[in-house]
Amino acid sequence: MTHDLKESFNADSPPAPAALAAKVRTLAPSMTRSMQRVAEAVAGDPAGCAALTVTGLAELTGTSEATVVRTARLLGYPGYRDLRLALAGLAAHQQSGRAPSVTADIAVDDPIADVVAKLAYDEQQTLADTAAGLDTVQLGAAVAAAATARRIDIYGVGASSLVGQDLAQKLARIGLIAHSHTDPHLAVTNAVQLRSGDVAIAITHSGSTVDVMEPLRVAFDRGATTVAITGRPDGPVTQYADHVLTTSTARESELRPAAMSSRTSQLLVVDCLFIGVAQRTYETAAPALAASYEALAHRHTPRPR
Amino acid sequence: MTHDLKESFNADSPPAPAALAAKVRTLAPSMTRSMQRVAEAVAGDPAGCAALTVTGLAELTGTSEATVVRTARLLGYPGYRDLRLALAGLAAHQQSGRAPSVTADIAVDDPIADVVAKLAYDEQQTLADTAAGLDTVQLGAAVAAAATARRIDIYGVGASSLVGQDLAQKLARIGLIAHSHTDPHLAVTNAVQLRSGDVAIAITHSGSTVDVMEPLRVAFDRGATTVAITGRPDGPVTQYADHVLTTSTARESELRPAAMSSRTSQLLVVDCLFIGVAQRTYETAAPALAASYEALAHRHTPRPR
DNA sequence: TCACCTTTGAAAGATATTTTCAACCGGGTT
DNA sequence: AACCCGGTTGAAAATATCTTTCAAAGGTGA
């Protein structure tokens, strides 16, 4: 599956009911300027845009019909007509559930209570977006591969390395052979050992972190089943991925680095992967979980009161 | 609001959000035979009809385009196009109505899509609980201490160690001196160096992990400001904590270890702490964040497409 | 600067929707 | 029964909307 470029994601989800705002955010970086203007308008006011014709929306955004159609395509619809229908559906949706008013960015002078509320809300949003945007077919395939893998190598650097470690820890707990690699050199060194029947998982929000791409490429070339967990489903890392799991991207602000929401999103994906694997290996996973719990008991003071 | 069914929708003429089936029934007598066929199809399967063009619907009902348009007009829309948009909205609505049963535990035989939904829902719940249960006064105090600390030491083992590392990474990014300790011996060794003006943070879900409590005790004795992030505000660790930040605990199931939801909760707390500190040190934090972003740019492949 | 690739919108081409209009139907009248 | 007439219907023209094409504009690296 060596797809690249724009055509790749036109193939996947034909319809896309909700989670449009999330999709817009994920795809925004791969859009051209004028397409971003259109996407922004659409995400900002679905109801309003649903009432517009191609020409209308083109005028509103100061672009051309062609650009509007292109944007619709990029978002996964066959054409503008279908995007418009989806927007109408979305509008009806929002109508029912009025959003709370903590959506604003976190400001420097926000009282601490607001920070808590906004952050919690944002992360909840990120979770919802991620769940909506996750391709369950890809996830299922990744789960199947991991559940039967001889060994699982995980690559991630920076903030993503923690996510990788988390996954490795959990998989190890249910008796699988899983390792997380942070050092790029060691990662490549290890990747060389992989072959068919092994699984390599790369975690990178940007989709273009060389330190993570390189070991994945090696694993891919060696015949291992490769999985990319990334916020950029069109990024270069997907070249070497048999299965791509997309994380969502929340808008970031000055005080809220992208790493924060991408981490939340990545963790959800990783958890889903883990649970999926645990389901498939239930016979061995359940006792292993119990055993590891037992083994740690003595590390706690006897009676917590 | 006393009106019931039939009377209600005569009032709202221009749009007609729901109650389409009812409208069809009321207006049916005043329709001609072929129009009734169209109206019937529309009321029977809004979603399906939304996918059809005028011609398609005309064929389906064995009538002509003109009749379809007439029917749309009779139902109160300017034309078929608008009826179609309304249908799409209606369909989306119905869809959302059915799916409230994700609250159950994750079972071994749940399809992967359910796993995603349940997990996302659970984590969202955990976030809400955590935000609600977080003591902003304690948080504010912890933030104040951390923002002005000479150095910050963080203790966590197991799953919590990742949370500790995450916090340390982020604090370091905004120019603070923060370290996460995983090795209990090294943690204690380092804790001995602390004194008044330093901050020590212990992260333990159980509130009774000796490997984490011990360094915190040492730091406490040495006069450092100590913070405990724990799910058990009555646990032994709080003895040595000047400020206690409580994380929430979601119910766990066989397949979903406690570590999973506690991690989500801990991360939110840690994020709040971080943002709070970033706010208070904004002058230095903002440029530091920008600088660390710059420094990493070359680790990505130049042009993602 | 130039060559090359990307992005963009004007306009042509294709579809879908709306309107027009004549044929058709059914019932009442001579 | 034959005829007329208002209402109903669909084929086809007219219009609006959407899609595609293509060349010019804009940017980037050598």
JSON list of N, CA, C and O in Angstrom, two decimals, chain B residues 219-271:
[
{"chain": "B", "resi": 219, "resn": "ALA", "atom": "N", "xyz": [11.73, 14.80, 50.69]},
{"chain": "B", "resi": 219, "resn": "ALA", "atom": "CA", "xyz": [11.62, 16.18, 50.24]},
{"chain": "B", "resi": 219, "resn": "ALA", "atom": "C", "xyz": [10.86, 17.02, 51.25]},
{"chain": "B", "resi": 219, "resn": "ALA", "atom": "O", "xyz": [11.22, 18.15, 51.55]},
{"chain": "B", "resi": 220, "resn": "PHE", "atom": "N", "xyz": [9.81, 16.43, 51.78]},
{"chain": "B", "resi": 220, "resn": "PHE", "atom": "CA", "xyz": [8.97, 17.10, 52.78]},
{"chain": "B", "resi": 220, "resn": "PHE", "atom": "C", "xyz": [9.80, 17.45, 54.01]},
{"chain": "B", "resi": 220, "resn": "PHE", "atom": "O", "xyz": [9.77, 18.59, 54.51]},
{"chain": "B", "resi": 221, "resn": "ASP", "atom": "N", "xyz": [10.57, 16.48, 54.47]},
{"chain": "B", "resi": 221, "resn": "ASP", "atom": "CA", "xyz": [11.41, 16.68, 55.65]},
{"chain": "B", "resi": 221, "resn": "ASP", "atom": "C", "xyz": [12.47, 17.75, 55.41]},
{"chain": "B", "resi": 221, "resn": "ASP", "atom": "O", "xyz": [12.87, 18.46, 56.32]},
{"chain": "B", "resi": 222, "resn": "ARG", "atom": "N", "xyz": [12.91, 17.82, 54.18]},
{"chain": "B", "resi": 222, "resn": "ARG", "atom": "CA", "xyz": [13.97, 18.77, 53.84]},
{"chain": "B", "resi": 222, "resn": "ARG", "atom": "C", "xyz": [13.45, 20.19, 53.71]},
{"chain": "B", "resi": 222, "resn": "ARG", "atom": "O", "xyz": [14.20, 21.13, 53.46]},
{"chain": "B", "resi": 223, "resn": "GLY", "atom": "N", "xyz": [12.11, 20.33, 53.73]},
{"chain": "B", "resi": 223, "resn": "GLY", "atom": "CA", "xyz": [11.53, 21.67, 53.67]},
{"chain": "B", "resi": 223, "resn": "GLY", "atom": "C", "xyz": [11.05, 22.10, 52.29]},
{"chain": "B", "resi": 223, "resn": "GLY", "atom": "O", "xyz": [10.65, 23.25, 52.09]},
{"chain": "B", "resi": 224, "resn": "ALA", "atom": "N", "xyz": [11.10, 21.20, 51.33]},
{"chain": "B", "resi": 224, "resn": "ALA", "atom": "CA", "xyz": [10.59, 21.55, 50.00]},
{"chain": "B", "resi": 224, "resn": "ALA", "atom": "C", "xyz": [9.06, 21.61, 50.05]},
{"chain": "B", "resi": 224, "resn": "ALA", "atom": "O", "xyz": [8.43, 21.05, 50.95]},
{"chain": "B", "resi": 225, "resn": "THR", "atom": "N", "xyz": [8.48, 22.33, 49.09]},
{"chain": "B", "resi": 225, "resn": "THR", "atom": "CA", "xyz": [7.03, 22.33, 48.97]},
{"chain": "B", "resi": 225, "resn": "THR", "atom": "C", "xyz": [6.62, 21.05, 48.24]},
{"chain": "B", "resi": 225, "resn": "THR", "atom": "O", "xyz": [7.12, 20.79, 47.15]},
{"chain": "B", "resi": 226, "resn": "THR", "atom": "N", "xyz": [5.76, 20.27, 48.83]},
{"chain": "B", "resi": 226, "resn": "THR", "atom": "CA", "xyz": [5.43, 18.97, 48.24]},
{"chain": "B", "resi": 226, "resn": "THR", "atom": "C", "xyz": [3.99, 18.93, 47.74]},
{"chain": "B", "resi": 226, "resn": "THR", "atom": "O", "xyz": [3.09, 19.49, 48.37]},
{"chain": "B", "resi": 227, "resn": "VAL", "atom": "N", "xyz": [3.82, 18.28, 46.61]},
{"chain": "B", "resi": 227, "resn": "VAL", "atom": "CA", "xyz": [2.50, 18.15, 45.98]},
{"chain": "B", "resi": 227, "resn": "VAL", "atom": "C", "xyz": [2.25, 16.68, 45.71]},
{"chain": "B", "resi": 227, "resn": "VAL", "atom": "O", "xyz": [3.14, 15.98, 45.21]},
{"chain": "B", "resi": 228, "resn": "ALA", "atom": "N", "xyz": [1.06, 16.20, 46.02]},
{"chain": "B", "resi": 228, "resn": "ALA", "atom": "CA", "xyz": [0.70, 14.82, 45.70]},
{"chain": "B", "resi": 228, "resn": "ALA", "atom": "C", "xyz": [-0.45, 14.83, 44.70]},
{"chain": "B", "resi": 228, "resn": "ALA", "atom": "O", "xyz": [-1.45, 15.52, 44.90]},
{"chain": "B", "resi": 229, "resn": "ILE", "atom": "N", "xyz": [-0.27, 14.10, 43.62]},
{"chain": "B", "resi": 229, "resn": "ILE", "atom": "CA", "xyz": [-1.35, 13.93, 42.66]},
{"chain": "B", "resi": 229, "resn": "ILE", "atom": "C", "xyz": [-1.81, 12.48, 42.79]},
{"chain": "B", "resi": 229, "resn": "ILE", "atom": "O", "xyz": [-1.10, 11.56, 42.40]},
{"chain": "B", "resi": 230, "resn": "THR", "atom": "N", "xyz": [-2.98, 12.30, 43.37]},
{"chain": "B", "resi": 230, "resn": "THR", "atom": "CA", "xyz": [-3.39, 10.94, 43.70]},
{"chain": "B", "resi": 230, "resn": "THR", "atom": "C", "xyz": [-4.90, 10.76, 43.60]},
{"chain": "B", "resi": 230, "resn": "THR", "atom": "O", "xyz": [-5.66, 11.72, 43.71]},
{"chain": "B", "resi": 231, "resn": "GLY", "atom": "N", "xyz": [-5.29, 9.54, 43.44]},
{"chain": "B", "resi": 231, "resn": "GLY", "atom": "CA", "xyz": [-6.71, 9.22, 43.38]},
{"chain": "B", "resi": 231, "resn": "GLY", "atom": "C", "xyz": [-7.28, 8.93, 44.75]},
{"chain": "B", "resi": 231, "resn": "GLY", "atom": "O", "xyz": [-8.49, 8.75, 44.90]},
{"chain": "B", "resi": 232, "resn": "ARG", "atom": "N", "xyz": [-6.39, 8.88, 45.74]},
{"chain": "B", "resi": 232, "resn": "ARG", "atom": "CA", "xyz": [-6.85, 8.61, 47.11]},
{"chain": "B", "resi": 232, "resn": "ARG", "atom": "C", "xyz": [-6.44, 9.75, 48.03]},
{"chain": "B", "resi": 232, "resn": "ARG", "atom": "O", "xyz": [-5.39, 9.69, 48.66]},
{"chain": "B", "resi": 233, "resn": "PRO", "atom": "N", "xyz": [-7.28, 10.78, 48.11]},
{"chain": "B", "resi": 233, "resn": "PRO", "atom": "CA", "xyz": [-6.91, 11.95, 48.92]},
{"chain": "B", "resi": 233, "resn": "PRO", "atom": "C", "xyz": [-6.77, 11.61, 50.41]},
{"chain": "B", "resi": 233, "resn": "PRO", "atom": "O", "xyz": [-6.37, 12.46, 51.19]},
{"chain": "B", "resi": 234, "resn": "ASP", "atom": "N", "xyz": [-7.13, 10.39, 50.78]},
{"chain": "B", "resi": 234, "resn": "ASP", "atom": "CA", "xyz": [-6.98, 9.99, 52.17]},
{"chain": "B", "resi": 234, "resn": "ASP", "atom": "C", "xyz": [-5.84, 8.99, 52.33]},
{"chain": "B", "resi": 234, "resn": "ASP", "atom": "O", "xyz": [-5.63, 8.44, 53.41]},
{"chain": "B", "resi": 235, "resn": "GLY", "atom": "N", "xyz": [-5.13, 8.76, 51.26]},
{"chain": "B", "resi": 235, "resn": "GLY", "atom": "CA", "xyz": [-4.06, 7.76, 51.30]},
{"chain": "B", "resi": 235, "resn": "GLY", "atom": "C", "xyz": [-2.84, 8.25, 52.07]},
{"chain": "B", "resi": 235, "resn": "GLY", "atom": "O", "xyz": [-2.72, 9.45, 52.39]},
{"chain": "B", "resi": 236, "resn": "PRO", "atom": "N", "xyz": [-1.96, 7.37, 52.38]},
{"chain": "B", "resi": 236, "resn": "PRO", "atom": "CA", "xyz": [-0.78, 7.70, 53.18]},
{"chain": "B", "resi": 236, "resn": "PRO", "atom": "C", "xyz": [0.11, 8.77, 52.54]},
{"chain": "B", "resi": 236, "resn": "PRO", "atom": "O", "xyz": [0.76, 9.53, 53.26]},
{"chain": "B", "resi": 237, "resn": "VAL", "atom": "N", "xyz": [0.16, 8.83, 51.23]},
{"chain": "B", "resi": 237, "resn": "VAL", "atom": "CA", "xyz": [1.06, 9.78, 50.59]},
{"chain": "B", "resi": 237, "resn": "VAL", "atom": "C", "xyz": [0.75, 11.22, 50.97]},
{"chain": "B", "resi": 237, "resn": "VAL", "atom": "O", "xyz": [1.62, 12.07, 50.98]},
{"chain": "B", "resi": 238, "resn": "THR", "atom": "N", "xyz": [-0.51, 11.48, 51.30]},
{"chain": "B", "resi": 238, "resn": "THR", "atom": "CA", "xyz": [-0.90, 12.86, 51.58]},
{"chain": "B", "resi": 238, "resn": "THR", "atom": "C", "xyz": [-0.33, 13.38, 52.90]},
{"chain": "B", "resi": 238, "resn": "THR", "atom": "O", "xyz": [-0.30, 14.57, 53.14]},
{"chain": "B", "resi": 239, "resn": "GLN", "atom": "N", "xyz": [0.15, 12.46, 53.72]},
{"chain": "B", "resi": 239, "resn": "GLN", "atom": "CA", "xyz": [0.83, 12.87, 54.95]},
{"chain": "B", "resi": 239, "resn": "GLN", "atom": "C", "xyz": [1.96, 13.84, 54.67]},
{"chain": "B", "resi": 239, "resn": "GLN", "atom": "O", "xyz": [2.25, 14.74, 55.44]},
{"chain": "B", "resi": 240, "resn": "TYR", "atom": "N", "xyz": [2.63, 13.57, 53.57]},
{"chain": "B", "resi": 240, "resn": "TYR", "atom": "CA", "xyz": [3.83, 14.33, 53.25]},
{"chain": "B", "resi": 240, "resn": "TYR", "atom": "C", "xyz": [3.60, 15.40, 52.19]},
{"chain": "B", "resi": 240, "resn": "TYR", "atom": "O", "xyz": [4.54, 15.91, 51.60]},
{"chain": "B", "resi": 241, "resn": "ALA", "atom": "N", "xyz": [2.32, 15.69, 51.93]},
{"chain": "B", "resi": 241, "resn": "ALA", "atom": "CA", "xyz": [2.02, 16.62, 50.85]},
{"chain": "B", "resi": 241, "resn": "ALA", "atom": "C", "xyz": [1.47, 17.94, 51.39]},
{"chain": "B", "resi": 241, "resn": "ALA", "atom": "O", "xyz": [0.52, 17.95, 52.17]},
{"chain": "B", "resi": 242, "resn": "ASP", "atom": "N", "xyz": [2.07, 19.04, 50.96]},
{"chain": "B", "resi": 242, "resn": "ASP", "atom": "CA", "xyz": [1.53, 20.34, 51.32]},
{"chain": "B", "resi": 242, "resn": "ASP", "atom": "C", "xyz": [0.24, 20.60, 50.55]},
{"chain": "B", "resi": 242, "resn": "ASP", "atom": "O", "xyz": [-0.68, 21.22, 51.05]},
{"chain": "B", "resi": 243, "resn": "HIS", "atom": "N", "xyz": [0.23, 20.13, 49.30]},
{"chain": "B", "resi": 243, "resn": "HIS", "atom": "CA", "xyz": [-0.95, 20.33, 48.47]},
{"chain": "B", "resi": 243, "resn": "HIS", "atom": "C", "xyz": [-1.34, 19.01, 47.83]},
{"chain": "B", "resi": 243, "resn": "HIS", "atom": "O", "xyz": [-0.49, 18.30, 47.30]},
{"chain": "B", "resi": 244, "resn": "VAL", "atom": "N", "xyz": [-2.60, 18.70, 47.88]},
{"chain": "B", "resi": 244, "resn": "VAL", "atom": "CA", "xyz": [-3.09, 17.44, 47.31]},
{"chain": "B", "resi": 244, "resn": "VAL", "atom": "C", "xyz": [-4.00, 17.74, 46.13]},
{"chain": "B", "resi": 244, "resn": "VAL", "atom": "O", "xyz": [-4.97, 18.49, 46.25]},
{"chain": "B", "resi": 245, "resn": "LEU", "atom": "N", "xyz": [-3.67, 17.16, 45.00]},
{"chain": "B", "resi": 245, "resn": "LEU", "atom": "CA", "xyz": [-4.52, 17.29, 43.82]},
{"chain": "B", "resi": 245, "resn": "LEU", "atom": "C", "xyz": [-5.15, 15.93, 43.56]},
{"chain": "B", "resi": 245, "resn": "LEU", "atom": "O", "xyz": [-4.45, 14.94, 43.36]},
{"chain": "B", "resi": 246, "resn": "THR", "atom": "N", "xyz": [-6.47, 15.91, 43.57]},
{"chain": "B", "resi": 246, "resn": "THR", "atom": "CA", "xyz": [-7.16, 14.63, 43.49]},
{"chain": "B", "resi": 246, "resn": "THR", "atom": "C", "xyz": [-7.52, 14.28, 42.05]},
{"chain": "B", "resi": 246, "resn": "THR", "atom": "O", "xyz": [-8.12, 15.08, 41.34]},
{"chain": "B", "resi": 247, "resn": "THR", "atom": "N", "xyz": [-7.17, 13.07, 41.66]},
{"chain": "B", "resi": 247, "resn": "THR", "atom": "CA", "xyz": [-7.59, 12.57, 40.36]},
{"chain": "B", "resi": 247, "resn": "THR", "atom": "C", "xyz": [-8.79, 11.68, 40.58]},
{"chain": "B", "resi": 247, "resn": "THR", "atom": "O", "xyz": [-9.00, 11.16, 41.67]},
{"chain": "B", "resi": 248, "resn": "SER", "atom": "N", "xyz": [-9.58, 11.51, 39.53]},
{"chain": "B", "resi": 248, "resn": "SER", "atom": "CA", "xyz": [-10.78, 10.69, 39.69]},
{"chain": "B", "resi": 248, "resn": "SER", "atom": "C", "xyz": [-10.51, 9.27, 39.23]},
{"chain": "B", "resi": 248, "resn": "SER", "atom": "O", "xyz": [-9.58, 9.00, 38.49]},
{"chain": "B", "resi": 249, "resn": "THR", "atom": "N", "xyz": [-11.35, 8.40, 39.69]},
{"chain": "B", "resi": 249, "resn": "THR", "atom": "CA", "xyz": [-11.19, 6.99, 39.35]},
{"chain": "B", "resi": 249, "resn": "THR", "atom": "C", "xyz": [-12.45, 6.50, 38.67]},
{"chain": "B", "resi": 249, "resn": "THR", "atom": "O", "xyz": [-13.54, 6.59, 39.25]},
{"chain": "B", "resi": 250, "resn": "ALA", "atom": "N", "xyz": [-12.30, 6.03, 37.47]},
{"chain": "B", "resi": 250, "resn": "ALA", "atom": "CA", "xyz": [-13.46, 5.45, 36.80]},
{"chain": "B", "resi": 250, "resn": "ALA", "atom": "C", "xyz": [-13.51, 3.97, 37.18]},
{"chain": "B", "resi": 250, "resn": "ALA", "atom": "O", "xyz": [-12.51, 3.38, 37.58]},
{"chain": "B", "resi": 251, "resn": "ARG", "atom": "N", "xyz": [-14.68, 3.43, 37.04]},
{"chain": "B", "resi": 251, "resn": "ARG", "atom": "CA", "xyz": [-14.79, 2.00, 37.29]},
{"chain": "B", "resi": 251, "resn": "ARG", "atom": "C", "xyz": [-13.92, 1.28, 36.27]},
{"chain": "B", "resi": 251, "resn": "ARG", "atom": "O", "xyz": [-13.79, 1.71, 35.12]},
{"chain": "B", "resi": 252, "resn": "GLU", "atom": "N", "xyz": [-13.30, 0.23, 36.67]},
{"chain": "B", "resi": 252, "resn": "GLU", "atom": "CA", "xyz": [-12.49, -0.51, 35.73]},
{"chain": "B", "resi": 252, "resn": "GLU", "atom": "C", "xyz": [-13.14, -1.86, 35.47]},
{"chain": "B", "resi": 252, "resn": "GLU", "atom": "O", "xyz": [-13.94, -2.34, 36.26]},
{"chain": "B", "resi": 253, "resn": "SER", "atom": "N", "xyz": [-12.82, -2.42, 34.37]},
{"chain": "B", "resi": 253, "resn": "SER", "atom": "CA", "xyz": [-13.34, -3.74, 34.08]},
{"chain": "B", "resi": 253, "resn": "SER", "atom": "C", "xyz": [-12.15, -4.65, 33.81]},
{"chain": "B", "resi": 253, "resn": "SER", "atom": "O", "xyz": [-11.01, -4.22, 33.84]},
{"chain": "B", "resi": 254, "resn": "GLU", "atom": "N", "xyz": [-12.47, -5.88, 33.53]},
{"chain": "B", "resi": 254, "resn": "GLU", "atom": "CA", "xyz": [-11.41, -6.85, 33.35]},
{"chain": "B", "resi": 254, "resn": "GLU", "atom": "C", "xyz": [-10.47, -6.44, 32.22]},
{"chain": "B", "resi": 254, "resn": "GLU", "atom": "O", "xyz": [-9.26, -6.55, 32.32]},
{"chain": "B", "resi": 255, "resn": "LEU", "atom": "N", "xyz": [-11.09, -5.93, 31.17]},
{"chain": "B", "resi": 255, "resn": "LEU", "atom": "CA", "xyz": [-10.28, -5.58, 30.01]},
{"chain": "B", "resi": 255, "resn": "LEU", "atom": "C", "xyz": [-9.70, -4.18, 30.10]},
{"chain": "B", "resi": 255, "resn": "LEU", "atom": "O", "xyz": [-8.82, -3.81, 29.34]},
{"chain": "B", "resi": 256, "resn": "ARG", "atom": "N", "xyz": [-10.24, -3.40, 31.01]},
{"chain": "B", "resi": 256, "resn": "ARG", "atom": "CA", "xyz": [-9.82, -2.01, 31.07]},
{"chain": "B", "resi": 256, "resn": "ARG", "atom": "C", "xyz": [-9.17, -1.75, 32.41]},
{"chain": "B", "resi": 256, "resn": "ARG", "atom": "O", "xyz": [-9.84, -1.43, 33.38]},
{"chain": "B", "resi": 257, "resn": "PRO", "atom": "N", "xyz": [-7.87, -1.88, 32.49]},
{"chain": "B", "resi": 257, "resn": "PRO", "atom": "CA", "xyz": [-7.20, -1.73, 33.76]},
{"chain": "B", "resi": 257, "resn": "PRO", "atom": "C", "xyz": [-7.34, -0.32, 34.31]},
{"chain": "B", "resi": 257, "resn": "PRO", "atom": "O", "xyz": [-7.52, 0.63, 33.54]},
{"chain": "B", "resi": 258, "resn": "ALA", "atom": "N", "xyz": [-7.25, -0.18, 35.62]},
{"chain": "B", "resi": 258, "resn": "ALA", "atom": "CA", "xyz": [-7.41, 1.11, 36.26]},
{"chain": "B", "resi": 258, "resn": "ALA", "atom": "C", "xyz": [-6.40, 2.12, 35.73]},
{"chain": "B", "resi": 258, "resn": "ALA", "atom": "O", "xyz": [-6.67, 3.30, 35.62]},
{"chain": "B", "resi": 259, "resn": "ALA", "atom": "N", "xyz": [-5.24, 1.62, 35.36]},
{"chain": "B", "resi": 259, "resn": "ALA", "atom": "CA", "xyz": [-4.18, 2.50, 34.91]},
{"chain": "B", "resi": 259, "resn": "ALA", "atom": "C", "xyz": [-4.64, 3.40, 33.76]},
{"chain": "B", "resi": 259, "resn": "ALA", "atom": "O", "xyz": [-4.21, 4.53, 33.61]},
{"chain": "B", "resi": 260, "resn": "MET", "atom": "N", "xyz": [-5.57, 2.89, 32.99]},
{"chain": "B", "resi": 260, "resn": "MET", "atom": "CA", "xyz": [-6.01, 3.61, 31.82]},
{"chain": "B", "resi": 260, "resn": "MET", "atom": "C", "xyz": [-6.73, 4.90, 32.17]},
{"chain": "B", "resi": 260, "resn": "MET", "atom": "O", "xyz": [-6.39, 5.96, 31.67]},
{"chain": "B", "resi": 261, "resn": "SER", "atom": "N", "xyz": [-7.74, 4.80, 33.01]},
{"chain": "B", "resi": 261, "resn": "SER", "atom": "CA", "xyz": [-8.49, 6.01, 33.31]},
{"chain": "B", "resi": 261, "resn": "SER", "atom": "C", "xyz": [-7.74, 6.89, 34.28]},
{"chain": "B", "resi": 261, "resn": "SER", "atom": "O", "xyz": [-7.86, 8.11, 34.26]},
{"chain": "B", "resi": 262, "resn": "SER", "atom": "N", "xyz": [-6.95, 6.29, 35.15]},
{"chain": "B", "resi": 262, "resn": "SER", "atom": "CA", "xyz": [-6.21, 7.13, 36.08]},
{"chain": "B", "resi": 262, "resn": "SER", "atom": "C", "xyz": [-5.20, 7.96, 35.30]},
{"chain": "B", "resi": 262, "resn": "SER", "atom": "O", "xyz": [-4.94, 9.11, 35.62]},
{"chain": "B", "resi": 263, "resn": "ARG", "atom": "N", "xyz": [-4.65, 7.37, 34.27]},
{"chain": "B", "resi": 263, "resn": "ARG", "atom": "CA", "xyz": [-3.70, 8.10, 33.45]},
{"chain": "B", "resi": 263, "resn": "ARG", "atom": "C", "xyz": [-4.35, 9.33, 32.83]},
{"chain": "B", "resi": 263, "resn": "ARG", "atom": "O", "xyz": [-3.83, 10.44, 32.88]},
{"chain": "B", "resi": 264, "resn": "THR", "atom": "N", "xyz": [-5.55, 9.13, 32.23]},
{"chain": "B", "resi": 264, "resn": "THR", "atom": "CA", "xyz": [-6.28, 10.24, 31.64]},
{"chain": "B", "resi": 264, "resn": "THR", "atom": "C", "xyz": [-6.48, 11.36, 32.66]},
{"chain": "B", "resi": 264, "resn": "THR", "atom": "O", "xyz": [-6.26, 12.53, 32.39]},
{"chain": "B", "resi": 265, "resn": "SER", "atom": "N", "xyz": [-6.89, 10.95, 33.83]},
{"chain": "B", "resi": 265, "resn": "SER", "atom": "CA", "xyz": [-7.17, 11.90, 34.88]},
{"chain": "B", "resi": 265, "resn": "SER", "atom": "C", "xyz": [-5.90, 12.63, 35.32]},
{"chain": "B", "resi": 265, "resn": "SER", "atom": "O", "xyz": [-5.88, 13.85, 35.48]},
{"chain": "B", "resi": 266, "resn": "GLN", "atom": "N", "xyz": [-4.85, 11.87, 35.51]},
{"chain": "B", "resi": 266, "resn": "GLN", "atom": "CA", "xyz": [-3.59, 12.46, 35.93]},
{"chain": "B", "resi": 266, "resn": "GLN", "atom": "C", "xyz": [-3.07, 13.45, 34.90]},
{"chain": "B", "resi": 266, "resn": "GLN", "atom": "O", "xyz": [-2.55, 14.52, 35.24]},
{"chain": "B", "resi": 267, "resn": "LEU", "atom": "N", "xyz": [-3.21, 13.08, 33.64]},
{"chain": "B", "resi": 267, "resn": "LEU", "atom": "CA", "xyz": [-2.72, 13.97, 32.59]},
{"chain": "B", "resi": 267, "resn": "LEU", "atom": "C", "xyz": [-3.45, 15.30, 32.60]},
{"chain": "B", "resi": 267, "resn": "LEU", "atom": "O", "xyz": [-2.86, 16.35, 32.39]},
{"chain": "B", "resi": 268, "resn": "LEU", "atom": "N", "xyz": [-4.75, 15.24, 32.83]},
{"chain": "B", "resi": 268, "resn": "LEU", "atom": "CA", "xyz": [-5.50, 16.49, 32.87]},
{"chain": "B", "resi": 268, "resn": "LEU", "atom": "C", "xyz": [-4.99, 17.38, 34.00]},
{"chain": "B", "resi": 268, "resn": "LEU", "atom": "O", "xyz": [-4.74, 18.57, 33.82]},
{"chain": "B", "resi": 269, "resn": "VAL", "atom": "N", "xyz": [-4.79, 16.78, 35.15]},
{"chain": "B", "resi": 269, "resn": "VAL", "atom": "CA", "xyz": [-4.29, 17.55, 36.30]},
{"chain": "B", "resi": 269, "resn": "VAL", "atom": "C", "xyz": [-2.93, 18.16, 35.98]},
{"chain": "B", "resi": 269, "resn": "VAL", "atom": "O", "xyz": [-2.67, 19.34, 36.22]},
{"chain": "B", "resi": 270, "resn": "VAL", "atom": "N", "xyz": [-2.11, 17.34, 35.41]},
{"chain": "B", "resi": 270, "resn": "VAL", "atom": "CA", "xyz": [-0.76, 17.77, 35.08]},
{"chain": "B", "resi": 270, "resn": "VAL", "atom": "C", "xyz": [-0.79, 18.89, 34.03]},
{"chain": "B", "resi": 270, "resn": "VAL", "atom": "O", "xyz": [-0.04, 19.85, 34.10]},
{"chain": "B", "resi": 271, "resn": "ASP", "atom": "N", "xyz": [-1.70, 18.78, 33.08]},
{"chain": "B", "resi": 271, "resn": "ASP", "atom": "CA", "xyz": [-1.84, 19.82, 32.08]},
{"chain": "B", "resi": 271, "resn": "ASP", "atom": "C", "xyz": [-2.28, 21.12, 32.72]},
{"chain": "B", "resi": 271, "resn": "ASP", "atom": "O", "xyz": [-1.80, 22.20, 32.37]}
]
